[in-house]
Amino acid sequence: MKSTPTLYYSKWKGGVFSTVVSTNEMEYTVMCKTSDISGLQNMVRGLMGLPLGGPSSDNKENNPRRTSSNSNSNSNSDHATPDSKALPKRRCNKKTPSPIKTLGNLSKQQTSALTLFMTTAHNIFLTGSAGTGKTHLLKTMIRNSSKGTMVTSTTNVGAVLLEGCSLQSFAGFGVRTPNKDEIKDIFKNDRTLKRWQKTKTLIIDECSMLSAALLTSLNIAGKLAHSSNEPFGGIRLVFCGDFYQLPPVTGEFCFTAPSWAEAGFTTVDLVTPYRQRSDFAAVLDRIRLGTYTASDSTLINSRKITSTTGYNLDDCTILCTHVNQVEKINSSHCDKHETKTFICVDTGAGSMKSVPKELRLFINARVVLTANVNKNRSLVNGTQGVVIRWEKGLPVVRFDLTPDRKLDKLIGFHRFETKLGTRIVASRSQIPLQLSYALSIHKSQGMTLTKVVVDLEKVFETGMAYVALSRVKSLEGLMVKGGAKLGRVSDAVKKFWEAESEAEEQLQDENEGDDEEI
């Protein structure tokens, strides 16, 4: 009995797509330039024994990576082979695309990734080290997304930044990760079921904190909601995150689940750092990969502070491993001053846990913005400053934009929203500030800070030291308490990227031998 071909690997790099299609008897590698994506799709569909067709995000039949491994097709693989001298003529079902809406300049690599998002139906895994523009690119993708796109994050902070909702809120799962029978019960709620049924694209930010169990449940839910055996019920996936950063609070990384392989992600690995200068960025990247040298450790240790070094922490953010440390430090500063309390205004029944109900501020308080107030003037999430006075009952903050440039800005109430698709289910109006004497390392993930103090001796989780160290733009903005324990890299993450690298090398070898076909 002839085996059914299955597609198990797809990779995008350097403007070339490479895809591996396997049967029990043979393995094929198919490649094409980004200018002929439909050619790649048609060749793969030929190998899969499926009808040819152009790329259409609205038609899952035309996306070869969405083909189930239990296809009923009896066709053999004679339709196309990797040895073909010419790719099939490009065909495209899509309408003329709307003008691209950007949030600022994109690099060449980011532009190519955006093109991938807009012109194919591929499931995308967007990754890269800290400060390479993942969030910026993801926001641009969201601006250019079609109806039926749900924007979520595994963290409440990430959800607020993207103006989306938490993944659990979207899924309707609650705190526990449900099994199949429990998901069926959840779908007895018509609103939850319809939300899933209307979802065509699911975006998940901070996917490093997504557990394998939760990914499995999402796959089951998608299939049940859409009455389909396709991966995730045919819902397109866009995952964003860095597995070298913070892992799931409980459970294994999502890539260890069979559902990850079933989704067949196309990986986009951003490589250009924008947050740090190249020399410091290189050190951080080695810490990220667990390949740091003795010189790197010495360099980080050179930023060590002691009771005799004569340092000033007033303009620094202390990054803590535990929330109770954060609350203790920030409260201690409030207790020393006359404070003004700002009470939030809520609408809707949804949860906004990442935005405080009450915010205490005082004159000369160190604060950090928790929302984008004015991007053209660099007043974005993570910008630090000092409350210098009250005006009309509101704080005026002097922001540190550069060492030589400061900006005074009246900060009014900002409306934070929780969305399910385009529908706003809850909002909270609050001053978009937070005392920045201390932040948790978990909450700092995704932020860019000016000056930080990190106690590396208390780091207990893989990726935690790297996340903390990479929040600052320069080595001069970093201070370290305790010994420079630079942390460790998860063995599972190492194996994941080793497998990716091996597959990539194989595809590059094939690419070099088949240049005429590309």
Short mmCIF file of C-alpha atoms in Angstrom, two decimals:
data_model
loop_
_atom_site.label_atom_id
_atom_site.label_comp_id
_atom_site.label_asym_id
_atom_site.label_seq_id
_atom_site.Cartn_x
_atom_site.Cartn_y
_atom_site.Cartn_z
CA MET A 1 0.00 0.00 0.00
CA LYS A 2 1.45 3.35 -1.04
CA SER A 3 2.09 5.79 1.78
CA THR A 4 0.52 9.22 1.80
CA PRO A 5 3.06 12.01 1.31
CA THR A 6 3.33 14.39 4.24
CA LEU A 7 4.86 17.83 4.44
CA TYR A 8 6.91 18.12 7.62
CA TYR A 9 9.28 21.04 7.21
CA SER A 10 9.12 24.50 5.68
CA LYS A 11 11.76 27.21 5.95
CA TRP A 12 12.11 30.78 4.73
CA LYS A 13 15.50 32.45 4.66
CA GLY A 14 17.30 34.92 2.47
CA GLY A 15 14.43 35.29 0.04
CA VAL A 16 14.21 31.54 -0.67
CA PHE A 17 11.50 29.14 0.48
CA SER A 18 12.51 25.51 1.02
CA THR A 19 10.05 22.74 1.76
CA VAL A 20 10.55 19.05 2.47
CA VAL A 21 7.90 16.51 1.45
CA SER A 22 8.37 12.95 2.66
CA THR A 23 6.96 9.50 1.96
CA ASN A 24 8.09 6.19 3.39
CA GLU A 25 10.05 5.58 0.20
CA MET A 26 11.57 8.97 -0.59
CA GLU A 27 12.14 12.51 0.62
CA TYR A 28 11.88 15.54 -1.67
CA THR A 29 13.23 19.04 -1.14
CA VAL A 30 11.47 21.78 -3.11
CA MET A 31 12.76 25.37 -3.32
CA CYS A 32 11.79 28.60 -4.98
CA LYS A 33 12.45 32.31 -4.74
CA THR A 34 9.91 34.46 -2.93
CA SER A 35 8.89 35.90 -6.30
CA ASP A 36 7.40 32.53 -7.25
CA ILE A 37 5.75 31.31 -4.08
CA SER A 38 2.83 29.86 -6.02
CA GLY A 39 5.34 27.83 -8.02
CA LEU A 40 6.59 26.29 -4.79
CA GLN A 41 3.03 25.62 -3.68
CA ASN A 42 2.12 23.95 -6.96
CA MET A 43 5.22 21.76 -6.92
CA VAL A 44 4.49 20.67 -3.35
CA ARG A 45 0.84 20.04 -4.19
CA GLY A 46 1.97 17.90 -7.08
CA LEU A 47 4.14 15.84 -4.76
CA MET A 48 1.23 15.58 -2.34
CA GLY A 49 -1.04 14.35 -5.14
CA LEU A 50 -3.30 17.39 -4.89
CA PRO A 51 -4.72 19.75 -7.54
CA LEU A 52 -2.60 22.72 -8.49
CA GLY A 53 -3.66 26.24 -7.54
CA GLY A 54 -2.42 29.68 -6.60
CA PRO A 55 -1.87 31.00 -3.08
CA SER A 56 -4.96 32.33 -1.41
CA SER A 57 -5.27 33.04 2.27
CA ASP A 58 -9.02 32.72 1.88
CA ASN A 59 -8.82 29.22 0.42
CA LYS A 60 -7.07 26.73 2.69
CA GLU A 61 -7.15 24.14 -0.09
CA ASN A 62 -4.48 26.17 -1.85
CA ASN A 63 -2.06 26.07 1.05
CA PRO A 64 -0.01 22.85 0.84
CA ARG A 65 1.11 23.08 4.45
CA ARG A 66 -2.48 22.86 5.56
CA THR A 67 -2.95 19.49 3.88
CA SER A 68 -3.74 16.78 6.39
CA SER A 69 -1.50 13.72 6.44
CA ASN A 70 -4.57 11.53 5.99
CA SER A 71 -5.39 12.90 2.56
CA ASN A 72 -7.71 10.70 0.53
CA SER A 73 -5.90 11.40 -2.73
CA ASN A 74 -4.71 8.34 -4.63
CA SER A 75 -2.56 10.30 -7.03
CA ASN A 76 1.15 9.58 -7.18
CA SER A 77 4.00 12.11 -7.16
CA ASP A 78 4.45 12.31 -10.95
CA HIS A 79 2.83 15.75 -11.21
CA ALA A 80 6.09 17.49 -10.31
CA THR A 81 9.54 16.64 -9.02
CA PRO A 82 12.44 18.63 -7.60
CA ASP A 83 14.31 17.91 -10.83
CA SER A 84 11.91 19.89 -13.00
CA LYS A 85 13.78 22.44 -15.12
CA ALA A 86 11.03 25.04 -14.87
CA LEU A 87 8.60 25.92 -12.14
CA PRO A 88 4.91 25.97 -13.02
CA LYS A 89 3.60 29.28 -14.28
CA ARG A 90 2.58 31.51 -11.41
CA ARG A 91 -1.13 31.62 -10.72
CA CYS A 92 -2.78 33.79 -8.11
CA ASN A 93 -6.37 33.91 -6.91
CA LYS A 94 -5.89 36.95 -4.69
CA LYS A 95 -7.34 40.34 -5.41
CA THR A 96 -5.06 43.31 -5.90
CA PRO A 97 -3.66 43.95 -2.40
CA SER A 98 -4.45 47.13 -0.54
CA PRO A 99 -1.59 49.57 0.07
CA ILE A 100 0.66 48.40 2.89
CA LYS A 101 0.08 50.22 6.18
CA THR A 102 3.35 50.61 8.05
CA LEU A 103 4.26 51.89 11.51
CA GLY A 104 7.57 53.35 10.38
CA ASN A 105 10.50 52.14 8.34
CA LEU A 106 10.98 48.42 7.89
CA SER A 107 14.28 46.73 7.18
CA LYS A 108 14.70 44.62 4.07
CA GLN A 109 14.26 41.46 6.12
CA GLN A 110 11.17 42.81 7.87
CA THR A 111 9.69 43.84 4.52
CA SER A 112 10.26 40.35 3.13
CA ALA A 113 8.58 38.86 6.19
CA LEU A 114 5.62 41.22 5.80
CA THR A 115 5.34 40.16 2.16
CA LEU A 116 5.31 36.54 3.28
CA PHE A 117 2.48 37.32 5.67
CA MET A 118 0.42 39.23 3.11
CA THR A 119 0.91 37.03 0.04
CA THR A 120 0.78 33.50 1.44
CA ALA A 121 -1.32 31.50 3.85
CA HIS A 122 1.71 30.07 5.65
CA ASN A 123 1.73 29.59 9.39
CA ILE A 124 4.54 31.88 10.56
CA PHE A 125 6.91 31.66 13.51
CA LEU A 126 8.46 35.11 13.93
CA THR A 127 11.52 35.01 16.15
CA GLY A 128 14.83 36.73 16.84
CA SER A 129 16.88 37.97 19.76
CA ALA A 130 15.76 40.84 21.98
CA GLY A 131 15.60 44.21 20.25
CA THR A 132 15.48 42.93 16.66
CA GLY A 133 12.09 44.48 15.91
CA LYS A 134 9.76 41.52 16.41
CA THR A 135 7.01 43.55 18.06
CA HIS A 136 7.33 46.36 15.51
CA LEU A 137 6.95 43.90 12.64
CA LEU A 138 4.11 42.08 14.37
CA LYS A 139 2.21 45.35 14.84
CA THR A 140 2.67 46.08 11.13
CA MET A 141 1.32 42.63 10.28
CA ILE A 142 -1.69 43.29 12.49
CA ARG A 143 -2.35 46.59 10.73
CA ASN A 144 -2.35 44.75 7.43
CA SER A 145 -4.37 41.75 8.58
CA SER A 146 -7.75 40.75 7.22
CA LYS A 147 -11.10 40.31 8.92
CA GLY A 148 -11.18 37.36 11.25
CA THR A 149 -7.74 38.01 12.75
CA MET A 150 -7.54 37.53 16.51
CA VAL A 151 -4.64 39.23 18.32
CA THR A 152 -3.55 37.59 21.57
CA SER A 153 -0.59 37.26 23.90
CA THR A 154 0.38 34.81 26.60
CA THR A 155 0.97 37.80 28.90
CA ASN A 156 -1.41 40.58 29.91
CA VAL A 157 1.28 43.19 29.28
CA GLY A 158 1.82 41.90 25.75
CA ALA A 159 -1.92 41.91 25.09
CA VAL A 160 -2.18 45.56 26.14
CA LEU A 161 0.76 46.56 23.93
CA LEU A 162 -0.85 44.93 20.89
CA GLU A 163 -4.35 46.14 21.77
CA GLY A 164 -5.49 42.55 21.79
CA CYS A 165 -6.49 40.19 24.58
CA SER A 166 -4.90 37.45 26.60
CA LEU A 167 -4.78 34.06 24.91
CA GLN A 168 -6.84 32.51 27.69
CA SER A 169 -9.55 35.16 27.27
CA PHE A 170 -9.78 34.49 23.55
CA ALA A 171 -9.85 30.73 23.96
CA GLY A 172 -12.39 30.83 26.79
CA PHE A 173 -10.31 28.30 28.72
CA GLY A 174 -9.90 30.04 32.04
CA VAL A 175 -6.99 29.12 34.30
CA ARG A 176 -6.91 25.37 33.63
CA THR A 177 -5.85 23.86 30.30
CA PRO A 178 -8.89 21.82 29.21
CA ASN A 179 -9.01 18.40 27.57
CA LYS A 180 -11.21 17.55 24.59
CA ASP A 181 -14.36 16.82 26.61
CA GLU A 182 -13.93 20.02 28.61
CA ILE A 183 -13.49 22.01 25.40
CA LYS A 184 -16.80 20.60 24.14
CA ASP A 185 -18.41 21.90 27.32
CA ILE A 186 -16.74 25.30 26.83
CA PHE A 187 -18.20 25.45 23.32
CA LYS A 188 -21.70 25.16 24.75
CA ASN A 189 -21.23 28.88 25.29
CA ASP A 190 -22.41 30.25 21.93
CA ARG A 191 -20.29 33.39 22.17
CA THR A 192 -17.09 31.41 22.68
CA LEU A 193 -17.92 28.97 19.89
CA LYS A 194 -18.81 31.74 17.42
CA ARG A 195 -15.60 33.59 18.30
CA TRP A 196 -13.59 30.52 17.34
CA GLN A 197 -15.66 29.93 14.21
CA LYS A 198 -15.08 33.50 13.02
CA THR A 199 -11.33 33.23 13.56
CA LYS A 200 -9.33 32.83 10.35
CA THR A 201 -5.95 33.96 11.68
CA LEU A 202 -4.74 33.60 15.27
CA ILE A 203 -1.79 35.74 16.36
CA ILE A 204 -0.02 34.73 19.59
CA ASP A 205 2.72 36.97 20.99
CA GLU A 206 5.29 35.87 23.59
CA CYS A 207 4.92 32.29 22.40
CA SER A 208 7.94 31.18 24.46
CA MET A 209 5.57 31.22 27.43
CA LEU A 210 2.98 29.05 25.63
CA SER A 211 2.99 25.52 27.02
CA ALA A 212 2.78 22.33 24.98
CA ALA A 213 -0.42 21.37 26.77
CA LEU A 214 -2.11 24.66 25.91
CA LEU A 215 -1.02 24.43 22.27
CA THR A 216 -2.52 20.94 22.11
CA SER A 217 -5.80 22.24 23.51
CA LEU A 218 -5.85 25.10 21.00
CA ASN A 219 -5.38 22.59 18.19
CA ILE A 220 -8.28 20.50 19.48
CA ALA A 221 -10.48 23.57 19.90
CA GLY A 222 -9.78 24.78 16.36
CA LYS A 223 -10.67 21.41 14.89
CA LEU A 224 -13.88 21.15 16.91
CA ALA A 225 -14.99 24.71 16.19
CA HIS A 226 -14.43 24.42 12.44
CA SER A 227 -15.45 20.74 12.16
CA SER A 228 -12.18 20.07 10.37
CA ASN A 229 -9.24 17.71 10.78
CA GLU A 230 -6.85 20.28 9.36
CA PRO A 231 -4.25 21.57 11.82
CA PHE A 232 -6.01 23.95 14.20
CA GLY A 233 -9.16 23.55 12.11
CA GLY A 234 -7.60 25.47 9.22
CA ILE A 235 -6.94 28.60 11.31
CA ARG A 236 -3.79 30.36 10.17
CA LEU A 237 -1.22 30.85 12.94
CA VAL A 238 1.27 33.66 13.49
CA PHE A 239 3.46 33.05 16.53
CA CYS A 240 5.94 35.65 17.77
CA GLY A 241 8.57 35.17 20.44
CA ASP A 242 12.01 33.93 21.38
CA PHE A 243 12.42 30.53 23.01
CA TYR A 244 15.70 31.70 24.53
CA GLN A 245 13.67 34.08 26.69
CA LEU A 246 11.27 33.19 29.50
CA PRO A 247 9.68 29.70 29.32
CA PRO A 248 6.12 28.66 30.23
CA VAL A 249 5.29 29.10 33.91
CA THR A 250 4.31 25.42 33.99
CA GLY A 251 4.80 22.62 31.51
CA GLU A 252 7.01 22.16 28.47
CA PHE A 253 7.74 24.51 25.58
CA CYS A 254 5.04 24.52 22.92
CA PHE A 255 7.41 23.21 20.23
CA THR A 256 7.60 19.86 22.07
CA ALA A 257 3.93 19.21 21.31
CA PRO A 258 3.02 17.21 18.18
CA SER A 259 0.70 20.10 17.31
CA TRP A 260 3.75 22.29 16.60
CA ALA A 261 5.02 19.92 13.92
CA GLU A 262 1.48 19.51 12.62
CA ALA A 263 1.22 23.26 12.07
CA GLY A 264 4.31 23.25 9.82
CA PHE A 265 5.56 26.72 10.67
CA THR A 266 7.61 28.83 8.30
CA THR A 267 10.33 30.40 10.45
CA VAL A 268 11.33 34.04 10.10
CA ASP A 269 14.42 34.75 12.23
CA LEU A 270 15.14 38.48 12.56
CA VAL A 271 18.86 39.09 13.03
CA THR A 272 19.54 42.85 13.03
CA PRO A 273 19.64 44.36 16.56
CA TYR A 274 18.13 47.83 16.96
CA ARG A 275 18.12 48.19 20.74
CA GLN A 276 21.84 47.76 21.48
CA ARG A 277 25.08 48.72 19.75
CA SER A 278 26.75 45.90 17.86
CA ASP A 279 29.49 45.14 20.43
CA PHE A 280 27.10 44.88 23.39
CA ALA A 281 24.53 43.11 21.20
CA ALA A 282 27.13 40.46 20.33
CA VAL A 283 27.79 39.79 24.02
CA LEU A 284 24.07 39.51 24.73
CA ASP A 285 23.58 37.15 21.81
CA ARG A 286 26.25 34.81 23.18
CA ILE A 287 24.57 34.92 26.60
CA ARG A 288 21.27 34.17 24.86
CA LEU A 289 22.73 31.11 23.14
CA GLY A 290 24.69 29.94 26.18
CA THR A 291 27.99 30.35 24.32
CA TYR A 292 29.30 33.31 26.32
CA THR A 293 33.02 33.48 27.01
CA ALA A 294 35.11 34.29 30.07
CA SER A 295 35.62 37.74 28.57
CA ASP A 296 31.85 38.20 28.33
CA SER A 297 31.46 37.25 31.99
CA THR A 298 34.26 39.63 32.95
CA LEU A 299 32.59 42.42 30.99
CA ILE A 300 29.26 41.93 32.77
CA ASN A 301 31.08 41.69 36.11
CA SER A 302 32.69 45.03 35.38
CA ARG A 303 29.23 46.53 35.93
CA LYS A 304 29.01 45.02 39.41
CA ILE A 305 28.08 47.40 42.21
CA THR A 306 28.93 47.08 45.90
CA SER A 307 28.47 49.22 48.98
CA THR A 308 31.85 50.80 48.32
CA THR A 309 31.47 51.74 44.64
CA GLY A 310 29.45 54.87 45.29
CA TYR A 311 26.43 54.32 43.08
CA ASN A 312 23.06 56.05 42.81
CA LEU A 313 19.96 53.92 42.25
CA ASP A 314 17.49 56.79 42.15
CA ASP A 315 17.41 56.89 38.36
CA CYS A 316 17.57 53.12 37.86
CA THR A 317 14.98 50.39 37.54
CA ILE A 318 15.65 47.36 39.73
CA LEU A 319 14.64 44.20 37.89
CA CYS A 320 13.40 41.60 40.36
CA THR A 321 12.79 37.90 40.02
CA HIS A 322 9.66 37.94 42.22
CA VAL A 323 6.62 40.23 42.29
CA ASN A 324 6.67 40.61 46.07
CA GLN A 325 10.12 42.21 45.78
CA VAL A 326 8.72 44.70 43.25
CA GLU A 327 5.78 45.65 45.45
CA LYS A 328 7.98 46.05 48.50
CA ILE A 329 10.46 48.36 46.76
CA ASN A 330 7.86 50.55 45.06
CA SER A 331 5.67 50.81 48.17
CA SER A 332 8.65 51.83 50.27
CA HIS A 333 9.14 54.86 48.03
CA CYS A 334 5.46 55.83 48.21
CA ASP A 335 5.48 55.61 51.98
CA LYS A 336 8.18 58.28 52.15
CA HIS A 337 6.21 60.90 50.22
CA GLU A 338 2.86 62.60 49.99
CA THR A 339 1.11 60.72 47.20
CA LYS A 340 -1.76 61.34 44.82
CA THR A 341 -3.93 58.34 43.97
CA PHE A 342 -5.51 57.86 40.55
CA ILE A 343 -8.55 55.58 40.35
CA CYS A 344 -9.29 53.76 37.10
CA VAL A 345 -12.57 53.90 35.16
CA ASP A 346 -13.75 50.54 33.79
CA THR A 347 -16.22 49.58 31.09
CA GLY A 348 -17.25 46.09 30.04
CA ALA A 349 -17.05 42.81 31.89
CA GLY A 350 -13.60 41.69 30.75
CA SER A 351 -10.44 41.58 32.81
CA MET A 352 -7.65 44.20 32.73
CA LYS A 353 -5.33 42.76 35.37
CA SER A 354 -2.21 44.26 33.79
CA VAL A 355 -3.49 47.82 34.42
CA PRO A 356 -3.73 48.83 38.10
CA LYS A 357 -7.05 49.86 39.63
CA GLU A 358 -5.24 52.40 41.79
CA LEU A 359 -2.01 54.18 40.96
CA ARG A 360 -0.04 56.12 43.59
CA LEU A 361 2.34 58.82 42.38
CA PHE A 362 4.33 61.61 44.00
CA ILE A 363 6.53 64.52 42.97
CA ASN A 364 9.99 63.32 41.88
CA ALA A 365 8.72 59.76 41.47
CA ARG A 366 10.59 57.64 38.94
CA VAL A 367 8.08 56.30 36.43
CA VAL A 368 7.92 54.35 33.19
CA LEU A 369 5.31 54.66 30.44
CA THR A 370 3.08 51.60 30.03
CA ALA A 371 1.56 52.64 26.69
CA ASN A 372 2.55 54.41 23.50
CA VAL A 373 1.59 58.06 24.07
CA ASN A 374 3.35 59.81 21.20
CA LYS A 375 5.55 57.61 19.01
CA ASN A 376 6.75 60.54 16.90
CA ARG A 377 8.27 62.08 20.03
CA SER A 378 9.64 58.77 21.37
CA LEU A 379 7.05 58.58 24.14
CA VAL A 380 6.50 54.85 23.92
CA ASN A 381 6.04 51.93 26.26
CA GLY A 382 9.16 51.68 28.43
CA THR A 383 10.20 55.36 28.22
CA GLN A 384 11.37 56.49 31.65
CA GLY A 385 11.00 59.83 33.38
CA VAL A 386 10.29 61.75 36.59
CA VAL A 387 7.06 63.33 37.83
CA ILE A 388 7.99 67.02 38.19
CA ARG A 389 4.65 68.66 39.06
CA TRP A 390 0.86 68.43 38.96
CA GLU A 391 -1.16 70.29 36.37
CA LYS A 392 -4.96 70.22 36.46
CA GLY A 393 -4.64 67.30 38.84
CA LEU A 394 -2.56 65.29 36.38
CA PRO A 395 1.14 64.43 36.42
CA VAL A 396 3.66 66.27 34.27
CA VAL A 397 6.57 63.95 33.54
CA ARG A 398 10.06 64.89 32.42
CA PHE A 399 11.10 62.05 30.13
CA ASP A 400 14.71 61.07 29.46
CA LEU A 401 14.75 60.65 25.68
CA THR A 402 18.53 60.78 25.34
CA PRO A 403 21.31 61.80 27.77
CA ASP A 404 21.12 65.30 26.28
CA ARG A 405 17.42 65.53 25.49
CA LYS A 406 14.50 65.66 27.88
CA LEU A 407 10.81 66.31 27.25
CA ASP A 408 8.14 67.54 29.67
CA LYS A 409 4.72 66.03 28.96
CA LEU A 410 1.34 66.21 30.71
CA ILE A 411 0.12 62.62 31.00
CA GLY A 412 -3.63 62.20 31.01
CA PHE A 413 -5.78 59.11 31.27
CA HIS A 414 -5.19 56.48 28.59
CA ARG A 415 -7.81 53.98 27.50
CA PHE A 416 -6.49 50.42 27.65
CA GLU A 417 -8.66 47.98 25.74
CA THR A 418 -9.24 44.25 25.64
CA LYS A 419 -10.37 43.14 22.20
CA LEU A 420 -11.72 39.93 20.78
CA GLY A 421 -11.15 40.55 17.11
CA THR A 422 -12.50 44.02 16.43
CA ARG A 423 -14.96 43.92 19.33
CA ILE A 424 -13.93 45.77 22.50
CA VAL A 425 -15.05 43.61 25.42
CA ALA A 426 -13.48 45.67 28.20
CA SER A 427 -11.57 48.86 28.73
CA ARG A 428 -9.83 50.58 31.62
CA SER A 429 -8.92 54.25 31.67
CA GLN A 430 -5.87 54.88 33.82
CA ILE A 431 -2.74 57.04 33.86
CA PRO A 432 -0.30 55.04 31.65
CA LEU A 433 2.51 55.17 34.18
CA GLN A 434 4.07 52.79 36.63
CA LEU A 435 6.57 53.42 39.38
CA SER A 436 9.86 52.22 37.94
CA TYR A 437 11.99 51.82 41.02
CA ALA A 438 11.38 48.11 40.51
CA LEU A 439 9.81 45.86 37.88
CA SER A 440 9.60 42.09 37.64
CA ILE A 441 11.79 40.52 34.98
CA HIS A 442 8.69 38.85 33.55
CA LYS A 443 6.92 42.19 33.20
CA SER A 444 9.99 43.83 31.70
CA GLN A 445 10.10 41.34 28.81
CA GLY A 446 9.49 43.38 25.67
CA MET A 447 10.48 46.69 27.27
CA THR A 448 13.46 48.91 26.47
CA LEU A 449 14.80 50.60 29.61
CA THR A 450 17.46 53.27 30.10
CA LYS A 451 19.17 52.11 33.31
CA VAL A 452 18.63 48.86 35.20
CA VAL A 453 20.00 47.02 38.21
CA VAL A 454 19.89 43.23 38.07
CA ASP A 455 20.56 40.83 40.93
CA LEU A 456 21.82 37.85 38.95
CA GLU A 457 22.35 35.69 42.03
CA LYS A 458 18.58 35.37 42.43
CA VAL A 459 17.91 34.29 38.84
CA PHE A 460 16.23 30.87 38.90
CA GLU A 461 14.77 30.32 35.42
CA THR A 462 16.28 29.64 32.02
CA GLY A 463 16.36 32.78 29.91
CA MET A 464 15.75 35.05 32.89
CA ALA A 465 19.26 36.54 33.06
CA TYR A 466 19.26 37.18 29.31
CA VAL A 467 15.87 38.91 29.42
CA ALA A 468 17.00 41.15 32.28
CA LEU A 469 20.37 42.05 30.75
CA SER A 470 18.91 42.77 27.32
CA ARG A 471 16.42 45.40 28.54
CA VAL A 472 19.03 48.18 28.34
CA LYS A 473 20.34 49.89 25.23
CA SER A 474 23.98 49.98 26.31
CA LEU A 475 26.41 48.46 28.77
CA GLU A 476 26.65 51.86 30.47
CA GLY A 477 22.99 51.55 31.44
CA LEU A 478 23.54 48.24 33.24
CA MET A 479 24.43 47.63 36.88
CA VAL A 480 24.75 44.18 38.43
CA LYS A 481 24.32 43.09 42.04
CA GLY A 482 25.85 39.82 43.17
CA GLY A 483 27.92 37.49 41.04
CA ALA A 484 27.46 37.50 37.30
CA LYS A 485 25.64 34.20 36.94
CA LEU A 486 24.60 34.55 33.34
CA GLY A 487 22.05 31.81 33.56
CA ARG A 488 21.61 28.74 31.44
CA VAL A 489 19.87 27.79 28.23
CA SER A 490 17.13 25.19 28.21
CA ASP A 491 18.31 21.85 26.81
CA ALA A 492 15.00 21.55 24.97
CA VAL A 493 15.57 24.90 23.26
CA LYS A 494 19.10 23.86 22.26
CA LYS A 495 17.79 20.66 20.68
CA PHE A 496 15.00 22.54 18.92
CA TRP A 497 17.41 24.95 17.23
CA GLU A 498 19.96 22.22 16.51
CA ALA A 499 17.25 20.37 14.59
CA GLU A 500 16.32 23.60 12.79
CA SER A 501 19.97 24.23 11.88
CA GLU A 502 20.49 20.70 10.59
CA ALA A 503 17.42 20.95 8.39
CA GLU A 504 18.53 24.37 7.18
CA GLU A 505 22.01 23.09 6.28
CA GLN A 506 20.45 20.24 4.36
CA LEU A 507 18.24 22.64 2.44
CA GLN A 508 21.15 24.96 1.72
CA ASP A 509 23.13 22.03 0.30
CA GLU A 510 20.19 21.16 -1.92
CA ASN A 511 19.86 24.81 -2.88
CA GLU A 512 23.50 25.03 -3.99
CA GLY A 513 23.08 21.93 -6.13
CA ASP A 514 19.84 23.06 -7.73
CA ASP A 515 20.52 26.73 -8.51
CA GLU A 516 19.30 26.26 -12.07
CA GLU A 517 15.89 25.15 -10.85
CA ILE A 518 15.42 28.23 -8.64
#
